[in-house]
Amino acid sequence: MPATLSTTPTAFVTDLVSRFALSEEDFDRAYAEHDAYAELLDNVTRLGVAASAGDADAQFAQQYLLAKIYGLHTQLGAEPTAEASTVLHAVTRQLERDTARDEDAWIDESIYASIPDDPERFVPWLKNMTREHRVFKHPYYHSFLRERATPEDFRSFVLQESSVDARFDDLLAMMQVGSDGETKMEIAKNFWDEMGNGDPAMVHTTLFGRIIAHFGITDDELKESLSTEALLGGNLPVLICRYRNLFGEAVGHLAVAEWLAPDRFSQVLHGWERLGLPADGITYHRLHIGIDAHHASAWFAHVVKPMAAEPQTRRAMVRGALWRLNSSCRYLDRILAQNPA
């Protein structure tokens, strides 16, 4: 019998994930009875309620489960999986709705009223909002990684960052579906840079893999050692890049992520060199200091600014930006709290 939340969130999720190796037909057949299907969705709903109420175990289980589902959609495998299951789709949508609801709860709704009506003022306003956020020049980067982190601290940093950085090219590939004109071209330029401009050795996922290899991080660690905040940081961009009705959120999310990256990676580079770690292990971050500065500038000019003509789209971009800023801040606050001065 399937585990339920009457045991623990972890047991429920572990049992459900173990069934992902079934074919879509077999997975759906396992929940073909109305009571079994209703109980599954009830458990997922209850998991979301507990996570929203602050239950740390439920929050981890929720994001772990969503990450495992997204893995079915973004990773190639040799065997059939439950990827296309209609039952699993219902589970996924409940998890996504709950995740979006909880992320919206971190946003002060009054900020939407301050969005300028003039599209020409939107980009400066968005940048200023980002500058005023706690995550801007966060002490984890500017104090800890730069001045105090040990090689083991850098290993932990790379492990957690793998939730997003290791597959950024796939996010761009998903994001450009349905776009056109200047916007599609800008996404394509970003994607081609991520692909090393055609040089396999310089593909950014390959470069990030060198850092993982340097620290001897195993596949099992990459799959099973991420924190709740790191899992969320990986899940949010997949969520907003895979749905066309969240394209505005994806644009805002990526805009602030790219804009913050050069300064953050400069601190990573300083700390890396302070420790005398191998130069080839920092190529990924060294490249992104310049590349992301260019990406951010072009993104604001050729994607964000043209899209700012519509009030609804301005709001969506702000929502996506705040999802990134707020979730990143919680992620960095947690790591910093685990590494007191």
Coordinates of C-alpha atoms in Angstrom, one line a residue:
M1 CA 0.0 0.0 0.0
P2 CA 1.2 3.5 -0.7
A3 CA 2.6 5.5 2.2
T4 CA 0.6 8.5 3.4
L5 CA 1.2 11.5 5.5
S6 CA -0.1 9.5 8.5
T7 CA 3.5 8.3 8.6
T8 CA 5.9 11.2 7.8
P9 CA 6.2 13.6 4.8
T10 CA 9.5 12.0 3.9
A11 CA 8.1 8.5 3.9
F12 CA 5.1 9.6 1.8
V13 CA 7.3 11.3 -0.8
T14 CA 10.0 8.6 -0.8
D15 CA 7.3 6.0 -1.5
L16 CA 5.8 8.1 -4.3
V17 CA 9.1 8.8 -5.9
S18 CA 9.9 5.1 -5.9
R19 CA 7.0 4.6 -8.3
F20 CA 8.4 7.0 -10.9
A21 CA 10.2 4.1 -12.5
L22 CA 6.9 2.7 -13.5
S23 CA 5.6 3.4 -17.0
E24 CA 3.0 6.0 -17.3
E25 CA 0.3 3.3 -17.8
D26 CA 1.4 1.4 -14.8
F27 CA 1.6 4.5 -12.6
D28 CA -1.9 5.5 -13.6
R29 CA -3.1 2.0 -13.0
A30 CA -1.7 2.0 -9.5
Y31 CA -4.1 4.9 -8.7
A32 CA -7.0 3.8 -11.0
E33 CA -9.4 3.3 -8.1
H34 CA -11.1 6.5 -7.2
D35 CA -10.3 6.2 -3.5
A36 CA -6.6 5.7 -4.2
Y37 CA -6.5 8.7 -6.5
A38 CA -8.4 10.9 -4.1
E39 CA -6.2 9.8 -1.2
L40 CA -3.0 10.7 -3.2
L41 CA -4.2 14.2 -4.1
D42 CA -5.5 14.7 -0.5
N43 CA -2.0 13.8 0.8
V44 CA -0.3 16.2 -1.6
T45 CA -2.8 18.9 -0.6
R46 CA -2.1 18.3 3.1
L47 CA 1.6 18.3 2.4
G48 CA 1.2 21.8 0.9
V49 CA -0.9 23.0 3.8
A50 CA 1.8 21.8 6.3
A51 CA 4.6 23.4 4.2
S52 CA 2.7 26.7 4.1
A53 CA 2.2 26.5 7.9
G54 CA 6.0 26.4 8.3
D55 CA 6.6 22.6 8.8
A56 CA 10.2 22.2 7.8
D57 CA 9.9 18.5 7.0
A58 CA 6.9 19.2 4.8
Q59 CA 8.7 22.0 3.1
F60 CA 11.6 19.8 2.2
A61 CA 9.4 16.9 1.1
Q62 CA 7.3 19.2 -1.1
Q63 CA 10.3 20.7 -2.9
Y64 CA 12.1 17.3 -3.1
L65 CA 9.1 15.8 -4.7
L66 CA 8.7 18.6 -7.2
A67 CA 12.4 18.4 -8.1
K68 CA 12.1 14.7 -8.7
I69 CA 9.1 15.2 -11.0
Y70 CA 10.9 18.0 -12.9
G71 CA 13.8 15.5 -13.3
L72 CA 11.5 13.2 -15.2
H73 CA 10.8 16.1 -17.7
T74 CA 14.4 17.4 -18.0
Q75 CA 16.7 14.4 -17.8
L76 CA 17.1 11.7 -20.4
G77 CA 16.7 8.1 -19.4
A78 CA 16.9 4.7 -21.0
E79 CA 13.9 3.2 -19.3
P80 CA 10.2 4.2 -19.4
T81 CA 9.1 6.5 -16.6
A82 CA 5.9 8.0 -15.2
E83 CA 6.7 11.3 -16.9
A84 CA 3.5 11.5 -19.0
S85 CA 1.2 10.0 -16.3
T86 CA -2.1 11.9 -16.0
V87 CA -2.2 11.2 -12.3
L88 CA 1.3 12.5 -11.9
H89 CA 0.3 15.7 -13.8
A90 CA -2.4 16.4 -11.3
V91 CA 0.2 15.9 -8.4
T92 CA 2.6 18.3 -10.2
R93 CA 0.0 21.0 -10.7
Q94 CA -1.0 20.9 -7.0
L95 CA 2.7 21.2 -6.0
E96 CA 3.2 24.0 -8.4
R97 CA 0.2 25.9 -7.2
D98 CA 1.2 25.5 -3.6
T99 CA 4.8 26.6 -4.3
A100 CA 3.6 29.7 -6.2
R101 CA 1.1 30.6 -3.4
D102 CA 3.8 30.3 -0.8
E103 CA 6.3 32.4 -2.8
D104 CA 3.6 35.0 -3.4
A105 CA 3.1 35.2 0.4
W106 CA 6.7 36.5 0.8
I107 CA 5.8 39.5 -1.4
D108 CA 4.6 42.8 0.1
E109 CA 1.6 43.4 -2.1
S110 CA 2.1 47.2 -1.8
I111 CA 5.1 47.0 -4.0
Y112 CA 2.9 46.4 -7.0
A113 CA 1.2 49.7 -6.5
S114 CA 4.6 51.5 -6.8
I115 CA 5.4 50.1 -10.3
P116 CA 5.7 53.1 -12.6
D117 CA 3.1 53.5 -15.3
D118 CA 5.7 54.9 -17.7
P119 CA 7.5 52.0 -19.4
E120 CA 10.6 54.1 -19.8
R121 CA 10.9 54.3 -16.0
F122 CA 10.4 50.6 -15.4
V123 CA 13.9 49.3 -15.8
P124 CA 15.5 51.9 -13.5
W125 CA 12.7 51.2 -11.0
L126 CA 13.3 47.4 -11.1
K127 CA 17.0 47.9 -10.7
N128 CA 16.5 50.2 -7.7
M129 CA 14.1 47.7 -6.1
T130 CA 16.8 45.1 -6.4
R131 CA 19.4 47.4 -4.9
E132 CA 17.2 47.9 -1.9
H133 CA 16.6 44.2 -1.3
R134 CA 18.6 42.5 1.5
V135 CA 19.9 39.9 -1.0
F136 CA 21.8 42.6 -3.0
K137 CA 25.5 42.3 -2.0
H138 CA 24.5 39.6 0.5
P139 CA 27.1 39.0 3.2
Y140 CA 27.4 35.3 2.3
Y141 CA 29.2 36.4 -0.8
H142 CA 30.8 39.7 0.3
S143 CA 32.0 38.5 3.7
F144 CA 31.9 34.8 4.0
L145 CA 33.0 33.4 0.6
R146 CA 35.3 36.3 -0.1
E147 CA 37.1 36.4 3.2
R148 CA 36.4 33.4 5.4
A149 CA 35.3 30.3 3.5
T150 CA 37.4 27.2 3.6
P151 CA 37.8 24.7 0.7
E152 CA 35.1 22.5 2.4
D153 CA 32.8 25.6 2.5
F154 CA 33.3 26.1 -1.3
R155 CA 32.5 22.4 -1.8
S156 CA 29.2 22.9 0.0
F157 CA 28.5 26.0 -2.0
V158 CA 29.1 24.3 -5.3
L159 CA 26.9 21.4 -4.3
Q160 CA 24.0 23.6 -3.5
E161 CA 24.5 25.9 -6.5
S162 CA 24.2 22.8 -8.8
S163 CA 20.4 23.0 -8.4
V164 CA 20.4 25.9 -10.9
D165 CA 23.7 26.6 -12.5
A166 CA 24.4 23.1 -13.8
R167 CA 21.5 23.2 -16.3
F168 CA 20.9 26.9 -17.0
D169 CA 21.1 26.2 -20.8
D170 CA 18.0 24.0 -20.5
L171 CA 16.1 26.8 -18.8
L172 CA 16.8 29.1 -21.7
A173 CA 15.8 26.4 -24.2
M174 CA 12.5 26.0 -22.5
M175 CA 12.0 29.7 -22.1
Q176 CA 12.3 30.6 -25.8
V177 CA 9.4 28.4 -26.9
G178 CA 6.7 30.6 -28.4
S179 CA 8.7 33.8 -28.2
D180 CA 9.7 35.7 -31.4
G181 CA 11.5 38.8 -32.7
E182 CA 14.0 40.7 -30.6
T183 CA 13.1 38.7 -27.5
K184 CA 13.7 35.3 -29.1
M185 CA 17.0 36.6 -30.5
E186 CA 18.2 37.7 -27.1
I187 CA 17.3 34.4 -25.5
A188 CA 19.1 32.7 -28.4
K189 CA 22.3 34.8 -27.8
N190 CA 22.2 33.9 -24.1
F191 CA 21.8 30.2 -25.0
W192 CA 24.6 30.2 -27.5
D193 CA 26.9 31.8 -24.9
E194 CA 25.9 29.0 -22.5
M195 CA 26.8 26.5 -25.2
G196 CA 30.3 27.9 -25.4
N197 CA 29.6 29.6 -28.7
G198 CA 30.0 26.2 -30.4
D199 CA 33.1 25.0 -28.5
P200 CA 32.2 21.7 -26.6
A201 CA 35.0 22.3 -24.1
M202 CA 33.6 25.7 -23.2
V203 CA 30.0 24.7 -22.7
H204 CA 29.0 26.2 -19.4
T205 CA 27.6 23.0 -18.0
T206 CA 30.9 21.3 -18.9
L207 CA 32.8 24.1 -17.1
F208 CA 30.5 23.7 -14.0
G209 CA 31.1 20.0 -14.1
R210 CA 34.9 20.7 -13.7
I211 CA 34.2 22.3 -10.4
I212 CA 32.1 19.4 -9.3
A213 CA 34.8 17.0 -10.3
H214 CA 37.5 19.0 -8.5
F215 CA 35.6 18.6 -5.2
G216 CA 34.8 14.9 -5.9
I217 CA 31.1 15.5 -5.6
T218 CA 29.2 12.4 -6.5
D219 CA 26.0 11.9 -8.5
D220 CA 24.3 10.7 -5.4
E221 CA 25.3 13.9 -3.5
L222 CA 24.0 16.0 -6.3
K223 CA 20.7 14.2 -6.2
E224 CA 20.2 13.8 -2.4
S225 CA 22.1 16.5 -0.5
L226 CA 20.3 19.7 -1.5
S227 CA 18.6 21.9 1.1
T228 CA 15.0 22.9 0.9
E229 CA 16.0 26.4 -0.2
A230 CA 18.4 25.0 -2.8
L231 CA 15.7 22.7 -4.2
L232 CA 13.3 25.6 -4.3
G233 CA 15.9 27.7 -6.1
G234 CA 16.1 25.0 -8.8
N235 CA 12.4 24.4 -9.0
L236 CA 11.2 28.0 -9.4
P237 CA 13.0 28.7 -12.7
V238 CA 11.8 25.4 -14.1
L239 CA 8.2 26.2 -13.1
I240 CA 8.2 29.7 -14.7
C241 CA 10.2 28.6 -17.8
R242 CA 8.0 25.6 -18.7
Y243 CA 4.6 27.5 -18.7
R244 CA 3.9 30.1 -21.4
N245 CA 1.5 32.0 -19.1
L246 CA 4.4 32.6 -16.7
F247 CA 6.7 34.0 -19.4
G248 CA 6.7 37.5 -17.8
E249 CA 7.7 36.0 -14.5
A250 CA 10.6 34.1 -16.2
V251 CA 11.8 37.4 -17.8
G252 CA 11.9 39.2 -14.5
H253 CA 13.4 36.3 -12.7
L254 CA 16.2 35.9 -15.2
A255 CA 16.8 39.7 -15.4
V256 CA 17.7 40.1 -11.7
A257 CA 19.6 36.7 -11.6
E258 CA 21.8 37.8 -14.5
W259 CA 22.3 41.3 -13.0
L260 CA 23.4 40.0 -9.6
A261 CA 25.7 37.3 -11.0
P262 CA 28.8 39.3 -11.9
D263 CA 29.2 40.9 -8.5
R264 CA 28.5 37.6 -6.8
F265 CA 30.9 35.6 -8.9
S266 CA 33.6 38.3 -8.4
Q267 CA 33.4 37.4 -4.7
V268 CA 33.6 33.7 -5.5
L269 CA 36.7 34.4 -7.6
H270 CA 38.4 36.4 -4.8
G271 CA 37.7 33.7 -2.3
W272 CA 38.9 30.9 -4.6
E273 CA 42.2 32.7 -5.4
R274 CA 42.6 33.5 -1.7
L275 CA 42.7 29.8 -1.0
G276 CA 45.0 29.0 -3.9
L277 CA 42.5 26.5 -5.4
P278 CA 43.2 25.3 -9.0
A279 CA 42.7 28.0 -11.7
D280 CA 40.8 25.7 -14.1
G281 CA 38.1 25.1 -11.4
I282 CA 37.0 28.7 -11.5
T283 CA 36.8 29.2 -15.3
Y284 CA 33.0 29.0 -15.1
H285 CA 32.7 31.9 -12.6
R286 CA 35.4 33.9 -14.2
L287 CA 33.7 33.8 -17.6
H288 CA 30.3 34.7 -16.1
I289 CA 31.6 37.9 -14.5
G290 CA 31.8 39.4 -18.0
I291 CA 29.2 37.4 -19.9
D292 CA 26.4 37.9 -17.4
A293 CA 27.1 41.7 -17.2
H294 CA 26.6 41.8 -20.9
H295 CA 23.6 39.5 -20.7
A296 CA 21.9 41.6 -18.1
S297 CA 22.4 44.8 -20.0
A298 CA 21.1 43.4 -23.2
W299 CA 18.2 41.6 -21.4
F300 CA 17.0 44.8 -19.8
A301 CA 17.3 46.7 -23.1
H302 CA 15.9 44.2 -25.6
V303 CA 13.5 42.1 -23.5
V304 CA 12.4 43.8 -20.2
K305 CA 12.0 47.3 -21.6
P306 CA 9.9 46.4 -24.7
M307 CA 7.7 44.1 -22.5
A308 CA 7.1 46.9 -20.0
A309 CA 4.6 48.5 -22.3
E310 CA 1.8 46.4 -20.8
P311 CA 0.8 46.9 -17.1
Q312 CA 0.0 43.2 -16.6
T313 CA 3.4 42.2 -18.0
R314 CA 5.2 44.7 -15.7
R315 CA 3.5 43.2 -12.7
A316 CA 4.4 39.6 -13.9
M317 CA 8.1 40.6 -14.3
V318 CA 8.1 42.2 -10.8
R319 CA 6.6 39.0 -9.4
G320 CA 9.2 36.8 -11.1
A321 CA 12.0 39.2 -9.9
L322 CA 10.8 39.0 -6.3
W323 CA 10.5 35.3 -6.4
R324 CA 14.1 35.2 -7.3
L325 CA 15.2 37.9 -4.8
N326 CA 13.2 36.5 -1.9
S327 CA 14.0 32.8 -2.4
S328 CA 17.7 33.6 -3.0
C329 CA 17.8 35.7 0.2
R330 CA 16.3 32.8 2.3
Y331 CA 18.8 30.4 0.7
L332 CA 21.8 32.6 1.5
D333 CA 20.5 33.5 5.0
R334 CA 20.3 29.8 5.8
I335 CA 23.8 29.0 4.6
L336 CA 25.2 32.0 6.4
A337 CA 23.5 31.0 9.6
Q338 CA 25.2 27.6 9.4
N339 CA 28.6 29.3 9.1
P340 CA 28.7 31.9 11.9
A341 CA 31.7 34.2 12.3

